[in-house]
PDB file of C-alpha atoms in Angstrom:
ATOM      1  CA  ASP A   1       0.000   0.000   0.000  1.00 67.00           C
ATOM      2  CA  GLY A   2       1.165   3.524  -0.712  1.00 75.00           C
ATOM      3  CA  GLY A   3       1.928   5.824   2.165  1.00 93.00           C
ATOM      4  CA  ILE A   4       4.409   7.892   4.120  1.00 96.00           C
ATOM      5  CA  THR A   5       6.995   6.365   6.447  1.00 96.00           C
ATOM      6  CA  GLN A   6       8.536   8.429   9.190  1.00 97.00           C
ATOM      7  CA  SER A   7      11.405   7.156  11.289  1.00 94.00           C
ATOM      8  CA  PRO A   8      12.231   6.836  14.034  1.00 94.00           C
ATOM      9  CA  LYS A   9       8.975   7.008  15.991  1.00 94.00           C
ATOM     10  CA  TYR A  10      10.770   8.295  19.110  1.00 95.00           C
ATOM     11  CA  LEU A  11      14.034  10.215  19.168  1.00 94.00           C
ATOM     12  CA  PHE A  12      16.096  11.596  22.015  1.00 93.00           C
ATOM     13  CA  ARG A  13      18.685  14.270  21.511  1.00 90.00           C
ATOM     14  CA  LYS A  14      21.200  15.921  23.767  1.00 90.00           C
ATOM     15  CA  GLU A  15      21.315  19.688  23.796  1.00 88.00           C
ATOM     16  CA  GLY A  16      23.710  21.053  21.197  1.00 87.00           C
ATOM     17  CA  GLN A  17      23.384  18.095  18.835  1.00 91.00           C
ATOM     18  CA  ASN A  18      21.915  18.055  15.350  1.00 94.00           C
ATOM     19  CA  VAL A  19      19.446  15.295  14.547  1.00 95.00           C
ATOM     20  CA  THR A  20      17.817  14.192  11.288  1.00 96.00           C
ATOM     21  CA  LEU A  21      14.249  12.928  10.942  1.00 97.00           C
ATOM     22  CA  SER A  22      13.449  10.694   7.998  1.00 97.00           C
ATOM     23  CA  CYS A  23      10.388  10.934   5.725  1.00 98.00           C
ATOM     24  CA  GLU A  24       9.845   8.638   2.741  1.00 98.00           C
ATOM     25  CA  GLN A  25       6.784   8.381   0.484  1.00 97.00           C
ATOM     26  CA  ASN A  26       5.814   5.932  -2.253  1.00 96.00           C
ATOM     27  CA  LEU A  27       2.752   7.826  -3.446  1.00 94.00           C
ATOM     28  CA  ASN A  28       4.552   9.494  -6.359  1.00 93.00           C
ATOM     29  CA  HIS A  29       3.546  12.865  -4.881  1.00 92.00           C
ATOM     30  CA  ASP A  30       5.388  15.944  -6.051  1.00 90.00           C
ATOM     31  CA  ALA A  31       5.001  18.039  -2.901  1.00 91.00           C
ATOM     32  CA  MET A  32       6.196  17.218   0.620  1.00 95.00           C
ATOM     33  CA  TYR A  33       5.892  19.084   3.931  1.00 95.00           C
ATOM     34  CA  TRP A  34       7.178  19.148   7.475  1.00 97.00           C
ATOM     35  CA  TYR A  35       4.953  20.270  10.348  1.00 97.00           C
ATOM     36  CA  ARG A  36       5.662  20.751  14.009  1.00 97.00           C
ATOM     37  CA  GLN A  37       2.943  20.022  16.575  1.00 96.00           C
ATOM     38  CA  ASP A  38       2.923  21.370  20.125  1.00 94.00           C
ATOM     39  CA  PRO A  39       0.079  20.843  22.619  1.00 88.00           C
ATOM     40  CA  GLY A  40      -2.696  23.381  22.074  1.00 85.00           C
ATOM     41  CA  GLN A  41      -0.877  24.953  19.103  1.00 87.00           C
ATOM     42  CA  GLY A  42      -2.143  22.944  16.180  1.00 90.00           C
ATOM     43  CA  LEU A  43       0.317  22.164  13.389  1.00 94.00           C
ATOM     44  CA  ARG A  44       2.748  24.738  12.084  1.00 95.00           C
ATOM     45  CA  LEU A  45       4.574  24.525   8.776  1.00 95.00           C
ATOM     46  CA  ILE A  46       8.368  24.291   8.951  1.00 97.00           C
ATOM     47  CA  TYR A  47       9.451  23.670   5.336  1.00 97.00           C
ATOM     48  CA  TYR A  48       7.912  22.410   2.133  1.00 94.00           C
ATOM     49  CA  SER A  49       9.088  21.267  -1.264  1.00 94.00           C
ATOM     50  CA  GLN A  50       7.042  21.207  -4.447  1.00 89.00           C
ATOM     51  CA  ILE A  51       9.732  19.692  -6.649  1.00 90.00           C
ATOM     52  CA  VAL A  52      13.056  17.897  -6.354  1.00 94.00           C
ATOM     53  CA  ASN A  53      16.031  20.150  -5.501  1.00 95.00           C
ATOM     54  CA  ASP A  54      13.762  23.008  -4.448  1.00 94.00           C
ATOM     55  CA  PHE A  55      12.173  23.910  -1.115  1.00 95.00           C
ATOM     56  CA  GLN A  56      10.646  26.896   0.679  1.00 94.00           C
ATOM     57  CA  LYS A  57      10.554  28.078   4.271  1.00 95.00           C
ATOM     58  CA  GLY A  58       7.325  27.813   6.143  1.00 94.00           C
ATOM     59  CA  ASP A  59       6.178  29.803   9.154  1.00 92.00           C
ATOM     60  CA  ILE A  60       8.746  28.481  11.637  1.00 95.00           C
ATOM     61  CA  ALA A  61      11.862  27.516   9.631  1.00 96.00           C
ATOM     62  CA  GLU A  62      14.469  28.953  12.009  1.00 96.00           C
ATOM     63  CA  GLY A  63      16.701  26.240  13.456  1.00 96.00           C
ATOM     64  CA  TYR A  64      15.703  23.648  10.853  1.00 97.00           C
ATOM     65  CA  SER A  65      17.097  22.556   7.496  1.00 97.00           C
ATOM     66  CA  VAL A  66      15.867  20.214   4.740  1.00 98.00           C
ATOM     67  CA  SER A  67      16.969  18.645   1.476  1.00 97.00           C
ATOM     68  CA  ARG A  68      15.061  17.159  -1.473  1.00 97.00           C
ATOM     69  CA  GLU A  69      17.481  15.133  -3.556  1.00 97.00           C
ATOM     70  CA  LYS A  70      14.916  12.470  -4.485  1.00 96.00           C
ATOM     71  CA  LYS A  71      11.199  12.713  -5.117  1.00 96.00           C
ATOM     72  CA  GLU A  72      10.512  10.057  -2.477  1.00 97.00           C
ATOM     73  CA  SER A  73      12.532  11.546   0.362  1.00 98.00           C
ATOM     74  CA  PHE A  74      12.387  14.787   2.384  1.00 98.00           C
ATOM     75  CA  PRO A  75      14.572  14.582   5.525  1.00 98.00           C
ATOM     76  CA  LEU A  76      14.412  17.261   8.205  1.00 98.00           C
ATOM     77  CA  THR A  77      17.442  18.237  10.292  1.00 97.00           C
ATOM     78  CA  VAL A  78      16.823  19.851  13.644  1.00 96.00           C
ATOM     79  CA  THR A  79      19.928  21.895  14.347  1.00 94.00           C
ATOM     80  CA  SER A  80      21.413  23.099  17.620  1.00 90.00           C
ATOM     81  CA  ALA A  81      20.113  26.559  16.709  1.00 89.00           C
ATOM     82  CA  GLN A  82      16.523  25.424  17.368  1.00 89.00           C
ATOM     83  CA  LYS A  83      15.886  26.723  20.891  1.00 88.00           C
ATOM     84  CA  ASN A  84      12.992  24.464  21.811  1.00 91.00           C
ATOM     85  CA  PRO A  85      13.049  21.347  19.630  1.00 93.00           C
ATOM     86  CA  THR A  86      10.999  19.037  21.834  1.00 95.00           C
ATOM     87  CA  ALA A  87       7.804  18.424  19.816  1.00 96.00           C
ATOM     88  CA  PHE A  88       5.914  16.000  17.612  1.00 96.00           C
ATOM     89  CA  TYR A  89       6.977  16.240  13.964  1.00 97.00           C
ATOM     90  CA  LEU A  90       4.713  15.243  11.104  1.00 96.00           C
ATOM     91  CA  CYS A  91       5.594  14.782   7.446  1.00 97.00           C
ATOM     92  CA  ALA A  92       2.972  15.067   4.695  1.00 95.00           C
ATOM     93  CA  SER A  93       2.716  14.888   0.931  1.00 94.00           C
ATOM     94  CA  THR A  94       0.234  15.778  -1.770  1.00 90.00           C
ATOM     95  CA  ASP A  95      -0.187  15.797  -5.514  1.00 80.00           C
ATOM     96  CA  GLY A  96       0.527  19.077  -7.231  1.00 67.00           C
ATOM     97  CA  GLN A  97      -3.054  20.354  -6.965  1.00 68.00           C
ATOM     98  CA  GLY A  98      -3.489  20.147  -3.210  1.00 67.00           C
ATOM     99  CA  TYR A  99      -6.663  18.083  -3.372  1.00 75.00           C
ATOM    100  CA  GLY A 100      -5.622  15.914  -0.466  1.00 81.00           C
ATOM    101  CA  TYR A 101      -2.736  15.590   1.920  1.00 89.00           C
ATOM    102  CA  THR A 102      -1.418  12.306   3.321  1.00 92.00           C
ATOM    103  CA  PHE A 103       0.360  12.311   6.670  1.00 94.00           C
ATOM    104  CA  GLY A 104       2.965  10.045   8.200  1.00 95.00           C
ATOM    105  CA  SER A 105       2.620   8.663  11.725  1.00 95.00           C
ATOM    106  CA  GLY A 106       5.041  11.188  13.188  1.00 95.00           C
ATOM    107  CA  THR A 107       8.316  11.367  15.139  1.00 96.00           C
ATOM    108  CA  ARG A 108       8.355  12.497  18.754  1.00 95.00           C
ATOM    109  CA  LEU A 109      11.595  14.325  19.481  1.00 95.00           C
ATOM    110  CA  THR A 110      12.692  14.918  23.057  1.00 95.00           C
ATOM    111  CA  VAL A 111      15.725  16.909  24.102  1.00 90.00           C
ATOM    112  CA  VAL A 112      17.392  15.464  27.200  1.00 86.00           C
TER     113      VAL A 112
ATOM    114  CA  ALA B   1      -2.395  34.430   3.982  1.00 83.00           C
ATOM    115  CA  GLN B   2      -4.975  32.199   5.617  1.00 89.00           C
ATOM    116  CA  SER B   3      -6.017  31.671   9.200  1.00 95.00           C
ATOM    117  CA  VAL B   4      -8.256  29.092  10.864  1.00 97.00           C
ATOM    118  CA  THR B   5     -10.078  29.454  14.166  1.00 97.00           C
ATOM    119  CA  GLN B   6     -11.501  26.487  16.002  1.00 97.00           C
ATOM    120  CA  LEU B   7     -13.806  28.067  18.517  1.00 92.00           C
ATOM    121  CA  ASP B   8     -13.650  25.354  21.175  1.00 95.00           C
ATOM    122  CA  SER B   9     -10.450  23.832  22.491  1.00 95.00           C
ATOM    123  CA  GLN B  10     -12.364  21.070  24.254  1.00 96.00           C
ATOM    124  CA  VAL B  11     -15.870  19.669  23.786  1.00 97.00           C
ATOM    125  CA  PRO B  12     -17.295  17.129  26.270  1.00 97.00           C
ATOM    126  CA  VAL B  13     -20.286  15.143  25.016  1.00 97.00           C
ATOM    127  CA  PHE B  14     -22.220  12.186  26.322  1.00 97.00           C
ATOM    128  CA  GLU B  15     -22.149   8.979  24.303  1.00 97.00           C
ATOM    129  CA  GLU B  16     -24.905   8.764  21.638  1.00 97.00           C
ATOM    130  CA  ALA B  17     -25.497  12.534  21.781  1.00 98.00           C
ATOM    131  CA  PRO B  18     -24.977  14.786  18.737  1.00 98.00           C
ATOM    132  CA  VAL B  19     -21.914  17.000  18.453  1.00 98.00           C
ATOM    133  CA  GLU B  20     -20.806  20.011  16.431  1.00 98.00           C
ATOM    134  CA  LEU B  21     -17.201  21.183  16.225  1.00 98.00           C
ATOM    135  CA  ARG B  22     -16.927  24.730  14.949  1.00 98.00           C
ATOM    136  CA  CYS B  23     -14.423  26.081  12.442  1.00 98.00           C
ATOM    137  CA  ASN B  24     -14.122  29.529  10.911  1.00 98.00           C
ATOM    138  CA  TYR B  25     -11.506  30.649   8.431  1.00 97.00           C
ATOM    139  CA  SER B  26     -10.138  33.799   6.873  1.00 96.00           C
ATOM    140  CA  SER B  27      -8.607  34.015   3.411  1.00 93.00           C
ATOM    141  CA  SER B  28      -8.247  36.562   0.610  1.00 91.00           C
ATOM    142  CA  VAL B  29      -8.493  33.770  -1.996  1.00 90.00           C
ATOM    143  CA  SER B  30     -10.703  30.740  -2.422  1.00 89.00           C
ATOM    144  CA  VAL B  31      -9.704  27.710  -0.398  1.00 90.00           C
ATOM    145  CA  TYR B  32     -10.155  23.981  -0.119  1.00 91.00           C
ATOM    146  CA  LEU B  33     -11.276  22.920   3.379  1.00 94.00           C
ATOM    147  CA  PHE B  34     -10.461  19.803   5.370  1.00 95.00           C
ATOM    148  CA  TRP B  35     -11.199  18.106   8.662  1.00 97.00           C
ATOM    149  CA  TYR B  36      -8.640  15.682  10.116  1.00 97.00           C
ATOM    150  CA  VAL B  37      -8.740  13.449  13.188  1.00 97.00           C
ATOM    151  CA  GLN B  38      -5.733  12.539  15.324  1.00 96.00           C
ATOM    152  CA  TYR B  39      -5.559   9.749  17.891  1.00 93.00           C
ATOM    153  CA  PRO B  40      -2.806   9.917  20.558  1.00 86.00           C
ATOM    154  CA  ASN B  41       0.733   9.683  19.185  1.00 82.00           C
ATOM    155  CA  GLN B  42      -0.472   9.093  15.649  1.00 88.00           C
ATOM    156  CA  GLY B  43      -0.576  11.011  12.406  1.00 90.00           C
ATOM    157  CA  LEU B  44      -3.595  12.755  10.947  1.00 93.00           C
ATOM    158  CA  GLN B  45      -6.393  10.899   9.210  1.00 94.00           C
ATOM    159  CA  LEU B  46      -8.629  12.691   6.732  1.00 94.00           C
ATOM    160  CA  LEU B  47     -12.285  12.781   7.799  1.00 96.00           C
ATOM    161  CA  LEU B  48     -13.655  14.789   4.883  1.00 95.00           C
ATOM    162  CA  LYS B  49     -12.878  17.630   2.502  1.00 94.00           C
ATOM    163  CA  TYR B  50     -14.665  20.312   0.527  1.00 93.00           C
ATOM    164  CA  LEU B  51     -13.262  21.078  -2.912  1.00 89.00           C
ATOM    165  CA  SER B  52     -16.343  22.269  -4.815  1.00 88.00           C
ATOM    166  CA  GLY B  53     -19.989  21.438  -5.489  1.00 89.00           C
ATOM    167  CA  SER B  54     -22.508  20.550  -2.784  1.00 91.00           C
ATOM    168  CA  THR B  55     -21.813  22.431   0.402  1.00 92.00           C
ATOM    169  CA  LEU B  56     -22.771  19.450   2.560  1.00 96.00           C
ATOM    170  CA  VAL B  57     -19.908  16.988   2.644  1.00 96.00           C
ATOM    171  CA  LYS B  58     -20.096  13.492   4.075  1.00 96.00           C
ATOM    172  CA  GLY B  59     -17.010  11.799   5.437  1.00 95.00           C
ATOM    173  CA  ILE B  60     -15.887   8.680   7.225  1.00 94.00           C
ATOM    174  CA  ASN B  61     -17.165   7.381  10.576  1.00 93.00           C
ATOM    175  CA  GLY B  62     -20.537   9.119  10.165  1.00 96.00           C
ATOM    176  CA  PHE B  63     -19.167  12.670  10.189  1.00 97.00           C
ATOM    177  CA  GLU B  64     -20.377  15.442   7.914  1.00 98.00           C
ATOM    178  CA  ALA B  65     -19.578  19.122   7.460  1.00 98.00           C
ATOM    179  CA  GLU B  66     -21.242  22.092   5.832  1.00 96.00           C
ATOM    180  CA  PHE B  67     -19.371  24.800   3.979  1.00 96.00           C
ATOM    181  CA  ASN B  68     -20.879  28.266   4.422  1.00 95.00           C
ATOM    182  CA  LYS B  69     -19.082  30.756   2.216  1.00 93.00           C
ATOM    183  CA  SER B  70     -20.897  33.845   3.506  1.00 94.00           C
ATOM    184  CA  GLN B  71     -20.032  33.003   7.101  1.00 94.00           C
ATOM    185  CA  THR B  72     -16.607  31.531   6.168  1.00 96.00           C
ATOM    186  CA  SER B  73     -17.368  28.489   8.264  1.00 97.00           C
ATOM    187  CA  PHE B  74     -16.933  24.746   7.919  1.00 98.00           C
ATOM    188  CA  HIS B  75     -18.502  23.149  10.994  1.00 98.00           C
ATOM    189  CA  LEU B  76     -18.188  19.403  11.610  1.00 98.00           C
ATOM    190  CA  ARG B  77     -21.138  17.391  12.895  1.00 98.00           C
ATOM    191  CA  LYS B  78     -22.043  13.884  13.957  1.00 98.00           C
ATOM    192  CA  PRO B  79     -25.598  12.909  14.954  1.00 97.00           C
ATOM    193  CA  SER B  80     -24.574  10.287  17.524  1.00 97.00           C
ATOM    194  CA  VAL B  81     -21.071   9.929  18.950  1.00 97.00           C
ATOM    195  CA  HIS B  82     -19.317   6.848  20.232  1.00 96.00           C
ATOM    196  CA  ILE B  83     -16.558   6.386  22.787  1.00 95.00           C
ATOM    197  CA  SER B  84     -14.167   5.645  19.914  1.00 94.00           C
ATOM    198  CA  ASP B  85     -14.664   9.194  18.588  1.00 96.00           C
ATOM    199  CA  THR B  86     -12.580  10.539  21.473  1.00 96.00           C
ATOM    200  CA  ALA B  87      -9.689  12.274  19.682  1.00 96.00           C
ATOM    201  CA  GLU B  88      -8.260  15.599  18.550  1.00 97.00           C
ATOM    202  CA  TYR B  89      -9.938  17.168  15.515  1.00 98.00           C
ATOM    203  CA  PHE B  90      -8.275  19.685  13.239  1.00 97.00           C
ATOM    204  CA  CYS B  91      -9.799  22.001  10.659  1.00 97.00           C
ATOM    205  CA  ALA B  92      -7.470  23.094   7.849  1.00 95.00           C
ATOM    206  CA  VAL B  93      -7.493  25.128   4.638  1.00 93.00           C
ATOM    207  CA  THR B  94      -5.277  25.487   1.605  1.00 90.00           C
ATOM    208  CA  PRO B  95      -5.498  28.175  -1.098  1.00 88.00           C
ATOM    209  CA  ILE B  96      -6.680  27.338  -4.595  1.00 85.00           C
ATOM    210  CA  TYR B  97      -4.363  28.472  -7.346  1.00 74.00           C
ATOM    211  CA  SER B  98      -5.585  28.508 -10.908  1.00 59.00           C
ATOM    212  CA  GLY B  99      -2.245  27.265 -12.109  1.00 57.00           C
ATOM    213  CA  GLY B 100      -2.021  24.464  -9.605  1.00 57.00           C
ATOM    214  CA  GLY B 101       0.457  24.255  -6.780  1.00 60.00           C
ATOM    215  CA  ALA B 102       0.173  23.343  -3.163  1.00 71.00           C
ATOM    216  CA  ASP B 103       1.576  25.635  -0.487  1.00 79.00           C
ATOM    217  CA  GLY B 104       0.530  23.413   2.377  1.00 87.00           C
ATOM    218  CA  LEU B 105      -2.273  23.393   4.902  1.00 91.00           C
ATOM    219  CA  THR B 106      -3.031  26.060   7.491  1.00 92.00           C
ATOM    220  CA  PHE B 107      -4.454  24.449  10.613  1.00 95.00           C
ATOM    221  CA  GLY B 108      -6.600  25.527  13.496  1.00 96.00           C
ATOM    222  CA  LYS B 109      -5.371  24.769  17.006  1.00 96.00           C
ATOM    223  CA  GLY B 110      -7.569  21.716  17.317  1.00 96.00           C
ATOM    224  CA  THR B 111     -10.592  20.638  19.324  1.00 97.00           C
ATOM    225  CA  HIS B 112     -10.338  17.809  21.803  1.00 96.00           C
ATOM    226  CA  LEU B 113     -13.561  15.792  21.661  1.00 97.00           C
ATOM    227  CA  ILE B 114     -14.207  13.957  24.919  1.00 96.00           C
ATOM    228  CA  ILE B 115     -16.945  11.346  24.917  1.00 96.00           C
ATOM    229  CA  GLN B 116     -18.408  10.600  28.326  1.00 92.00           C
ATOM    230  CA  PRO B 117     -20.212   7.295  28.989  1.00 88.00           C
TER     231      PRO B 117
END
């Protein structure tokens, strides 16, 4: 079945370390997205990519970086510059028209 | 830019009672509208969406929503809830571009639906 795979499901990071979250899709979708979820805050857009080798900042891009070298993959790096990285991170994808978005099952990142 | 307001952060309802979760949006362009459900520590599952046509949209698990353009609302309803409906519900919008393209969803802050036995 087609879908989005996020790994790992749980991730612990020491302060000052960079960490990379994986997102892979086999839906042949052009566009991919990273959202951050905090309790009571809804989901906020970090970065998105509508085509390979191109991406745009979302509303809260500071302290994060992404790459899009393959259509299927859109990894997110949480850098040491992100002041409060503990959150639930969700990856999503859609066709080019935005008729429907598919979400992964998420990665919970905790800074220890 | 778009914004979404979910008017209730938490809605307690007795089992088998009806429920309405309210959603209002603001946008300078036309939008597609969505309702998603999230169970603890999981991703989002699409309940229903409005793209065009009939303003009453039926979704999964017995949910439906009505798009009201004049009031910029997209309220979610279910005539009789079950314990398994306990979850977080998110309303979201995305702008419609004539040339295609998908800038991502703008979400409300969510409504926690609590079903009481």
